[in-house]
Tab-separated table of C-alpha atoms in Angstrom:
chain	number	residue	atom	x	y	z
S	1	UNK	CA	0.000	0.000	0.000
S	2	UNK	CA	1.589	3.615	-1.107
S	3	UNK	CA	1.774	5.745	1.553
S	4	UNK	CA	-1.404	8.022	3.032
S	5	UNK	CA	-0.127	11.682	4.226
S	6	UNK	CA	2.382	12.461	1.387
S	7	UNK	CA	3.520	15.521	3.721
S	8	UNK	CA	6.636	14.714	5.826
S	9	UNK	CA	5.836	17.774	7.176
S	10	UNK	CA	2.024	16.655	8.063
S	11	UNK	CA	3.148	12.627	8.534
S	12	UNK	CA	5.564	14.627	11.747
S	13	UNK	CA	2.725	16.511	13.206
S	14	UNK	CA	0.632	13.508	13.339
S	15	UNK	CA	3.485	11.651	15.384
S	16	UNK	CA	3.924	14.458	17.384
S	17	UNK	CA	0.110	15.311	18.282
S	18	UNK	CA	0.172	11.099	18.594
S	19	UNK	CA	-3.119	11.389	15.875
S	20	UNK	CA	-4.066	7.985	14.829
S	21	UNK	CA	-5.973	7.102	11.226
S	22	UNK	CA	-9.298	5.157	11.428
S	23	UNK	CA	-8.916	2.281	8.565
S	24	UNK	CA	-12.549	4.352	7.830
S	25	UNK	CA	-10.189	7.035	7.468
S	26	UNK	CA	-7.438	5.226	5.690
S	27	UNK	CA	-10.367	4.014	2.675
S	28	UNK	CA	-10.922	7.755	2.583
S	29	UNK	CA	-7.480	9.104	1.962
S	30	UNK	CA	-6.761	5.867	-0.409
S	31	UNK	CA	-9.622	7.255	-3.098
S	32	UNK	CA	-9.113	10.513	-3.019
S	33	UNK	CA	-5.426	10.176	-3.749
S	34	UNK	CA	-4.135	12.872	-6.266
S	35	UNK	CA	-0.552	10.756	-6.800
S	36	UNK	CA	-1.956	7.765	-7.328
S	37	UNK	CA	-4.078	6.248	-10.343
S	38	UNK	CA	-7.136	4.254	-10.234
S	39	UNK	CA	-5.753	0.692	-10.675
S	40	UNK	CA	-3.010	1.599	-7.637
S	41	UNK	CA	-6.075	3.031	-5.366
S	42	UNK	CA	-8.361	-0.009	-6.079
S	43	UNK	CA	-5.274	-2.287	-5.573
S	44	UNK	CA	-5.126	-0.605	-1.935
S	45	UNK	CA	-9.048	-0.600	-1.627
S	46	UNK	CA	-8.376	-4.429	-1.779
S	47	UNK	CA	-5.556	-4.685	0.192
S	48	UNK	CA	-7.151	-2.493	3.229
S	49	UNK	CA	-10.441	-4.423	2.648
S	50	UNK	CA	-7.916	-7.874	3.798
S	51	UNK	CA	-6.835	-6.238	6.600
S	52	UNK	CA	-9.370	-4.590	8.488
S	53	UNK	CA	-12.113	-6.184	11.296
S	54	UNK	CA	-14.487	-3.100	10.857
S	55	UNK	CA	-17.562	-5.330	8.552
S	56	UNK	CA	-18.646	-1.969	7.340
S	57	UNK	CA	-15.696	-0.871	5.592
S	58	UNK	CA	-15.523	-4.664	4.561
S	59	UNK	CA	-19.127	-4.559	2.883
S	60	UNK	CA	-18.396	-0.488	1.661
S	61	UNK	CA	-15.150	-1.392	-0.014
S	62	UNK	CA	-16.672	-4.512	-1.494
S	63	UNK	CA	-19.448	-2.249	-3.160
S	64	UNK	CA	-17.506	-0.287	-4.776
S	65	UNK	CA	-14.863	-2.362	-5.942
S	66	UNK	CA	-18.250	-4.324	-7.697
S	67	UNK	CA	-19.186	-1.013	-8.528
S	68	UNK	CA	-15.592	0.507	-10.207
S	69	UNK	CA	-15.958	-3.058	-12.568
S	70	UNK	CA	-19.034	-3.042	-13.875
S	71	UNK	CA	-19.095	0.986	-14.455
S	72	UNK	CA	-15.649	0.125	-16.883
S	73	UNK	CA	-17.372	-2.983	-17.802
S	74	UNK	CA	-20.191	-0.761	-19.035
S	75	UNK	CA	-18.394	2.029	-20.288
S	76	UNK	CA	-16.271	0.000	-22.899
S	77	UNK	CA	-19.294	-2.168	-24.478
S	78	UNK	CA	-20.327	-1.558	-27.791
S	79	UNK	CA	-21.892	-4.371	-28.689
S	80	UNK	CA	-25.058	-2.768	-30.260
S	81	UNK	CA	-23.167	0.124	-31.803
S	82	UNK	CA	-25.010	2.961	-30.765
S	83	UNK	CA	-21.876	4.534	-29.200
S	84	UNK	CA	-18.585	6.261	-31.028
S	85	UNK	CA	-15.569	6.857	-29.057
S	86	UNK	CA	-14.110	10.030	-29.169
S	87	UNK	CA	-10.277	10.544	-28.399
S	88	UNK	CA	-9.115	13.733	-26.942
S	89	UNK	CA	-5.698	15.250	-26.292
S	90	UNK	CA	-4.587	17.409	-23.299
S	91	UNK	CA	-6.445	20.016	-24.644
S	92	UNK	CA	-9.138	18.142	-24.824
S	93	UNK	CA	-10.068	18.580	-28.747
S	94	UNK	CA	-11.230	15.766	-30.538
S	95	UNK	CA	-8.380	13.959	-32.537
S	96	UNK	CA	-10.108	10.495	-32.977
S	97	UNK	CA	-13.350	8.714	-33.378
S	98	UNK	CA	-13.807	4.725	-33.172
S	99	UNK	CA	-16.408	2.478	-32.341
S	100	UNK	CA	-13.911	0.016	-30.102
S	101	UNK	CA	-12.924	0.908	-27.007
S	102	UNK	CA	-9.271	-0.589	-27.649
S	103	UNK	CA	-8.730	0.893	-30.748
S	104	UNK	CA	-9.440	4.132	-29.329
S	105	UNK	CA	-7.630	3.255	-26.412
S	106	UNK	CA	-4.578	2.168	-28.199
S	107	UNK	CA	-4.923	5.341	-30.345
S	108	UNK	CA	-4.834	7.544	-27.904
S	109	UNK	CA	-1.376	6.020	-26.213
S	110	UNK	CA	0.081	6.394	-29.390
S	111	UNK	CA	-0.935	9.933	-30.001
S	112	UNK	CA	-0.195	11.428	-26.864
S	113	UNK	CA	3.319	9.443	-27.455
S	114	UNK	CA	3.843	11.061	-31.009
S	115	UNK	CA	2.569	14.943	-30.063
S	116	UNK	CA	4.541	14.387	-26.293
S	117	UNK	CA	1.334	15.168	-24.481
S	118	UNK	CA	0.939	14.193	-20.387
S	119	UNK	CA	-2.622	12.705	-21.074
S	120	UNK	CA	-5.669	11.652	-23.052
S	121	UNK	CA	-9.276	10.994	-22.396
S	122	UNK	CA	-11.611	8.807	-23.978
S	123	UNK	CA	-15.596	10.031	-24.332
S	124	UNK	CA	-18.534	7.502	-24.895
S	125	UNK	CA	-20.549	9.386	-27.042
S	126	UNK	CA	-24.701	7.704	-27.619
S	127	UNK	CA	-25.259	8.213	-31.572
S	128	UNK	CA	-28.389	10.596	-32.388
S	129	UNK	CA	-30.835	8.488	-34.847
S	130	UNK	CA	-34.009	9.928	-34.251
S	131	UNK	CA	-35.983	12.804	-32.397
S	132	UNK	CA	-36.930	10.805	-29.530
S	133	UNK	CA	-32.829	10.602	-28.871
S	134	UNK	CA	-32.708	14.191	-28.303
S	135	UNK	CA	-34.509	13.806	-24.717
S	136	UNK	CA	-31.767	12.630	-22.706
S	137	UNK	CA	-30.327	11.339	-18.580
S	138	UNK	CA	-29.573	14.372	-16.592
S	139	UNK	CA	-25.273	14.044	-15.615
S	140	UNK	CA	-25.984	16.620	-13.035
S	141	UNK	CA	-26.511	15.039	-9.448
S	142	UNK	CA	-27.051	17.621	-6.922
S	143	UNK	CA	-26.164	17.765	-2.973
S	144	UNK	CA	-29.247	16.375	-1.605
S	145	UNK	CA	-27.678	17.079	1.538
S	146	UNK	CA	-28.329	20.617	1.110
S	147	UNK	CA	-30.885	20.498	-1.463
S	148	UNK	CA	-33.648	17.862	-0.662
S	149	UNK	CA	-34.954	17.131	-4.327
S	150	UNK	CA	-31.001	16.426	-5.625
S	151	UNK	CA	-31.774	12.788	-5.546
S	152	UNK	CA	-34.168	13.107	-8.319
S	153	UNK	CA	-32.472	11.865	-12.041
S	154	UNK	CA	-34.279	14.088	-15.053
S	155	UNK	CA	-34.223	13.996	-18.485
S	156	UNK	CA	-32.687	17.214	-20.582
S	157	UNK	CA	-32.564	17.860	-23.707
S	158	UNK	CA	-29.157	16.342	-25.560
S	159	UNK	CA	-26.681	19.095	-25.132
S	160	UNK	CA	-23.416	17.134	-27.192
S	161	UNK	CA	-22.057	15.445	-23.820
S	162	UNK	CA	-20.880	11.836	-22.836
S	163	UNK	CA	-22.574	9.057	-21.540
S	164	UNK	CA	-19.059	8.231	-19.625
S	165	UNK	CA	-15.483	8.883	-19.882
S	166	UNK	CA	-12.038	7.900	-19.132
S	167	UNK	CA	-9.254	9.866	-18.360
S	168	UNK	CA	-5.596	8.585	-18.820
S	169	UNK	CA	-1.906	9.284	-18.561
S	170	UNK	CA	0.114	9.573	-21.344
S	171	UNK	CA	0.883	5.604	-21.296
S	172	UNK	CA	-2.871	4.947	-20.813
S	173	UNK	CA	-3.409	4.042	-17.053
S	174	UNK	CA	-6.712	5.254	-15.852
S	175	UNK	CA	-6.305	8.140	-14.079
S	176	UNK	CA	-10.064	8.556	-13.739
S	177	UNK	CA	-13.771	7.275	-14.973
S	178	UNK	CA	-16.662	9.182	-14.638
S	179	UNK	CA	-19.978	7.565	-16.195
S	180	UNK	CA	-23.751	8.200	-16.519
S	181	UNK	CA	-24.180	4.839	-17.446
S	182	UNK	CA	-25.100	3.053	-14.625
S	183	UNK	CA	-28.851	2.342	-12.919
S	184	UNK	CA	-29.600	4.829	-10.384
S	185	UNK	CA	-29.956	1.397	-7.733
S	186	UNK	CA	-26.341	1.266	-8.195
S	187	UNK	CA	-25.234	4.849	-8.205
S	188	UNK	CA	-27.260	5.250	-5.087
S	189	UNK	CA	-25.509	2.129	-3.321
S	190	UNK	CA	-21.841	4.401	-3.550
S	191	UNK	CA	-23.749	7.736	-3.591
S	192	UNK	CA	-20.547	10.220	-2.821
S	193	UNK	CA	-23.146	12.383	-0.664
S	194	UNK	CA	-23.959	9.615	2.143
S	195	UNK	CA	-22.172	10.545	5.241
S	196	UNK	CA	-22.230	6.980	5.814
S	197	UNK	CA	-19.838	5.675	3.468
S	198	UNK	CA	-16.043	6.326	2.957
S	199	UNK	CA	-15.529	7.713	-0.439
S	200	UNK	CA	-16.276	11.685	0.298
S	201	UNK	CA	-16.460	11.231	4.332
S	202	UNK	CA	-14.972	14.372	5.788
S	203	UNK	CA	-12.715	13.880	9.335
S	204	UNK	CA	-10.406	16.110	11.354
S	205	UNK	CA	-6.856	15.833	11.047
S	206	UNK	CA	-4.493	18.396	12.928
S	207	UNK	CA	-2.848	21.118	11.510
S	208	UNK	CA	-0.454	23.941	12.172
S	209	UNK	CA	0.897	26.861	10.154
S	210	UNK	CA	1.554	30.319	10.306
S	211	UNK	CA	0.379	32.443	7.756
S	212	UNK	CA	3.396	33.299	5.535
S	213	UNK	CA	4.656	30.512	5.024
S	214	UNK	CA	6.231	29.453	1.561
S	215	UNK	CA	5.081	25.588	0.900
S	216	UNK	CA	5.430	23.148	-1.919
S	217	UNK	CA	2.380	21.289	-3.103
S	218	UNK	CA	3.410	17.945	-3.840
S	219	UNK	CA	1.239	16.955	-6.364
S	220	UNK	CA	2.866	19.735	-9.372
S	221	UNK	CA	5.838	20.980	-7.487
S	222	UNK	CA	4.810	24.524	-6.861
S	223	UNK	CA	5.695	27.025	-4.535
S	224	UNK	CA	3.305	29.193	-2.557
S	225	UNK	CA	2.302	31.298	0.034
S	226	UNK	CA	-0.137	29.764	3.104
S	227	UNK	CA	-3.008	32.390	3.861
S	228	UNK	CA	-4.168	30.240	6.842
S	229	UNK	CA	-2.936	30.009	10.324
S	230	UNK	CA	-3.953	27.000	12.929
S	231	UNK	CA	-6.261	29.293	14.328
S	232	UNK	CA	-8.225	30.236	11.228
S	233	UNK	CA	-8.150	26.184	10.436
S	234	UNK	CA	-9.859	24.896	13.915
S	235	UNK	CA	-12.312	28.255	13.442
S	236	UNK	CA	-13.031	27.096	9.586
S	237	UNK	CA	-13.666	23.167	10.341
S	238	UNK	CA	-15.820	24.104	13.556
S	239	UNK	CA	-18.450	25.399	11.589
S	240	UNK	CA	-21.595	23.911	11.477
S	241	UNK	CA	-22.497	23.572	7.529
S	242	UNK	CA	-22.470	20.168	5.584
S	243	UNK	CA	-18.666	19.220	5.540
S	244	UNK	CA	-17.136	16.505	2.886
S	245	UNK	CA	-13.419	15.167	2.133
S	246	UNK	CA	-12.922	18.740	-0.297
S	247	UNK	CA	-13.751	20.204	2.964
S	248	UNK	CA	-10.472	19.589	4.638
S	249	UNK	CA	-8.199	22.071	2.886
S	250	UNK	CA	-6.012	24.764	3.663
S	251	UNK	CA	-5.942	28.236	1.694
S	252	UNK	CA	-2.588	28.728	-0.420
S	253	UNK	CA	-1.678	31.623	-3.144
S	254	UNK	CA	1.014	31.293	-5.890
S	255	UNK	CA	2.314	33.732	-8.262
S	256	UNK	CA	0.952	33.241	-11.871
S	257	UNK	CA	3.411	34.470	-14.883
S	258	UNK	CA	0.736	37.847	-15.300
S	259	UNK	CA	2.213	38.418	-11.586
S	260	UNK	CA	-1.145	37.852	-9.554
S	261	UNK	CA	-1.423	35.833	-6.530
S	262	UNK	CA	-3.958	33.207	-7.919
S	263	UNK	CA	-5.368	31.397	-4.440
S	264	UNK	CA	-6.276	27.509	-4.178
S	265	UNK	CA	-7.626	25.231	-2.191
S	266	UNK	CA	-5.349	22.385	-0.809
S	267	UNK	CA	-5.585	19.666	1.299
S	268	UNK	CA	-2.497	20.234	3.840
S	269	UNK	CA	-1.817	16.422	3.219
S	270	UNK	CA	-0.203	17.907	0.241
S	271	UNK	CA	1.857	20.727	1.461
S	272	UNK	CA	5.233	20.756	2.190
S	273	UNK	CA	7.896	23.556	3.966
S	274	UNK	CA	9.678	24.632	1.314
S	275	UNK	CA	11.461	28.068	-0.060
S	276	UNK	CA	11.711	29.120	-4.115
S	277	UNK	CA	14.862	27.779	-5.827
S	278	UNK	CA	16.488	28.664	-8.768
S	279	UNK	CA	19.504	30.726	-9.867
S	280	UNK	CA	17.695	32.158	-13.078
S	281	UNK	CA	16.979	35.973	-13.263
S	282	UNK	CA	12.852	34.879	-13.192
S	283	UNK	CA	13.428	32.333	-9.894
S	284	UNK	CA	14.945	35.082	-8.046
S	285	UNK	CA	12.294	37.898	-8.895
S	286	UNK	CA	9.293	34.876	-8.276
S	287	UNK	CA	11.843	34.241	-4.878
S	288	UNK	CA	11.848	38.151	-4.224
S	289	UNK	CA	7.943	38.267	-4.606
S	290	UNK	CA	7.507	35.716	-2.356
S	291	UNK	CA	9.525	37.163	0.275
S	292	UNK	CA	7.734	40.274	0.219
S	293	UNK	CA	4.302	38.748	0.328
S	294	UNK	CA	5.362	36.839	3.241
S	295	UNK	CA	6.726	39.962	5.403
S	296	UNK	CA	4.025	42.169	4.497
S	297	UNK	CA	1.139	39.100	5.610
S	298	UNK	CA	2.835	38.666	8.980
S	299	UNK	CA	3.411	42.011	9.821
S	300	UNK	CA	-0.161	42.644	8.799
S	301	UNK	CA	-1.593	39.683	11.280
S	302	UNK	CA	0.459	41.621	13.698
S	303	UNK	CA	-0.904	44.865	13.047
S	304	UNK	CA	2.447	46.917	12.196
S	305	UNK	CA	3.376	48.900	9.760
S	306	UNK	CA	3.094	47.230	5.893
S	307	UNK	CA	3.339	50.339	3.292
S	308	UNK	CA	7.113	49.340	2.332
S	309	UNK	CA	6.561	45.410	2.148
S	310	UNK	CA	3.262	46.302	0.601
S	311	UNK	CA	4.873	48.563	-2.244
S	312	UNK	CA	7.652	45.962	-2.669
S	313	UNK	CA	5.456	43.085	-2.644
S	314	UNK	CA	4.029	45.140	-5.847
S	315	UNK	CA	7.086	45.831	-7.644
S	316	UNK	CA	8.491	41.960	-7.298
S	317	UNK	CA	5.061	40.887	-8.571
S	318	UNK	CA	5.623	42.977	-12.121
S	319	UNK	CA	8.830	42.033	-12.355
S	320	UNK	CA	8.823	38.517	-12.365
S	321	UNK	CA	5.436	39.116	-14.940
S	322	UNK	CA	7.949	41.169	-17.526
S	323	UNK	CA	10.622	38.600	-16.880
S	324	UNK	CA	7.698	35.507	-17.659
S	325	UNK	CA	7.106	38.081	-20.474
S	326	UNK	CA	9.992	38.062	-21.669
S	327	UNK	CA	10.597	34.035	-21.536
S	328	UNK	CA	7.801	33.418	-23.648
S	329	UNK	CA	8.728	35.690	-26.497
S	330	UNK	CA	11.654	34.011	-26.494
S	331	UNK	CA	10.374	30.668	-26.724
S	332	UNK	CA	8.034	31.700	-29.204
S	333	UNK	CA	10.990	32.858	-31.410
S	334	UNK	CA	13.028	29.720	-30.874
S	335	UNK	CA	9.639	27.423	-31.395
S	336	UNK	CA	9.054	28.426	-35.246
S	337	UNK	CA	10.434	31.850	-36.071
S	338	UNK	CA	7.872	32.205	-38.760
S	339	UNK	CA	7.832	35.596	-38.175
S	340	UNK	CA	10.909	36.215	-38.233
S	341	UNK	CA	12.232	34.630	-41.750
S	342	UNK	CA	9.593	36.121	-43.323
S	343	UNK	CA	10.577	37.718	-46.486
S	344	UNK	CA	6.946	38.655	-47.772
S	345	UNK	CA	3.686	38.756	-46.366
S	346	UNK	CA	2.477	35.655	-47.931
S	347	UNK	CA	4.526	33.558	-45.852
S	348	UNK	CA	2.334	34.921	-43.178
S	349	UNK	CA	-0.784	33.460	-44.359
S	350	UNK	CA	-1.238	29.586	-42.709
């Protein structure tokens, strides 16, 4: 089984605060793993499922196991031919169309290999035939946790989307399948929004921080800023509304290439300590940034004086946005120099 709290940082705190994981807890943090894909989770569904005495779990991990093979089971039959599937690249535009799942499959490794692209999906798309094909299953499945009537499964009209889809890595592991397939006895058995089951559940874990702090997310590599103390956390998981896994998640900014602060949403799991590093002229500006964001936030918690960090914080921001500027005209010259060799405006025309 891969390890549960990628954080060194966090896996410390636990052994310090002596917190202890619940195997209910454990199934949790197994499926919602962001390093892991879904053959690896479901191989440590399976292994967790061997190991623990709570039945529950037993019975919960058993359903959806049952559940994760019959929704691929489903989603790769085309045995009637009333389906096309549609290859996409990272962009997700259409580069493919087949009416076997492992052609399209097979396809889709291939392309992603040939056009060095990081992943592909894979849409089941129904085939139109007639006007009464138009009236289609509603994909959208509301919180019926917060709004009664979200159990209820419509019919809309056909707006182009999927019956189900698969999302790979470049060398086609499934990453992810998402599927409007299946009977709603069977979607409600695994229904994400019962507090009962594992899948979404939402628990406390500790955490500590200081707002200010530069940290790594481990699942890209970034560096950013944390805009949430311990204090803030206990006050933000104490509240009273309806609370799920995305719940637990600390607030963290990083600097985009236009030289905003763009903030996200991360579970602390994720986050490591960590400073910017880099010799280039654009790491030390993004370092320089980053500095002055994180004087100016913990002088402001402590109510001092902020105009100079504040007006510094501002100047490192554009910097590092001419120097990403800069970069990517660069790039773009190196890339094709169209432009460039141009000796008449024809060659202009593509």
């Amino acid at each position: 089984m891969f390890e549960l709290i990628p954080s060194q940082y966090m896996r410390s705190l636990f052994e310090d605060l002596d917190f202890k994981l619940t195997d209910f807890n454990k199934a949790t943090l197994i499926w919602n793993n962001e390093l892991h894909d879904r053959n690896e989770k479901i191989a440590a569904l399976g292994t967790l499922q061997g190991l623990t005495t709570d039945g529950v779990l037993k019975q919960q991990i058993k359903e959806r196991l049952e559940y994760e093979d019959n929704m691929f089971k489903t989603m790769i039959n085309n045995n009637d031919g009333k389906y096309v599937f549609a290859v996409l690249d990272e962009d997700e535009y259409c580069c493919g169309f087949f009416s076997e799942y492992e052609m399209a499959h097979q396809y889709g490794i291939e392309h992603a290999r040939k056009y060095e692209e990081k992943k592909f999906k894979i849409e089941k798309q129904f085939i139109i035939r007639e006007g009464r094909d138009l009236m289609v299953r509603d994909a959208g499945r509301m919180n019926w946790n917060i709004i009664p009537s979200g159990k209820t499964i419509e019919t809309i009209k056909y707006d182009g989307d999927p019956v189900s889809d698969i999302s790979f890595s470049a060398d086609g592991n499934i990453k992810n399948i998402w599927s409007n397939e299946m009977a709603e006895e069977a979607e409600s058995l695994v229904d994400p929004y019962r507090k009962d089951r594992f899948e979404h559940q939402f628990f406390r874990i500790p955490f500590e921080g200081t707002i200010g702090w530069t940290v790594r997310d481990i699942t890209d590599g970034t560096i950013g800023v944390l805009m949430q103390d311990t204090k803030g956390w206990q006050k933000y998981i104490d509240r009273s509304l309806y609370r799920d896994y995305s719940d637990i998640q600390v607030e963290v900014v990083f600097l985009t290439p236009q030289g905003c602060w763009s903030h996200e949403h991360i579970n602390p799991i994720y986050l490591e300590l960590d400073h910017p590093l880099g010799e280039s002229a654009k790491s030390l500006a993004k370092g320089r940034a980053m500095e002055f964001l994180c004087e100016y936030l913990i002088r402001f918690e402590k109510g001092v004086e902020t105009k100079w960090y504040d007006e510094q914080a501002l100047s490192a921001a554009r910097e590092y946005r001419d120097l990403c500027l800069k970069e990517m005209i660069e790039e773009e010259k190196k890339k094709n120099g169209i432009v460039d060799r141009a000796k008449t405006i024809e060659e202009l025309i593509i």
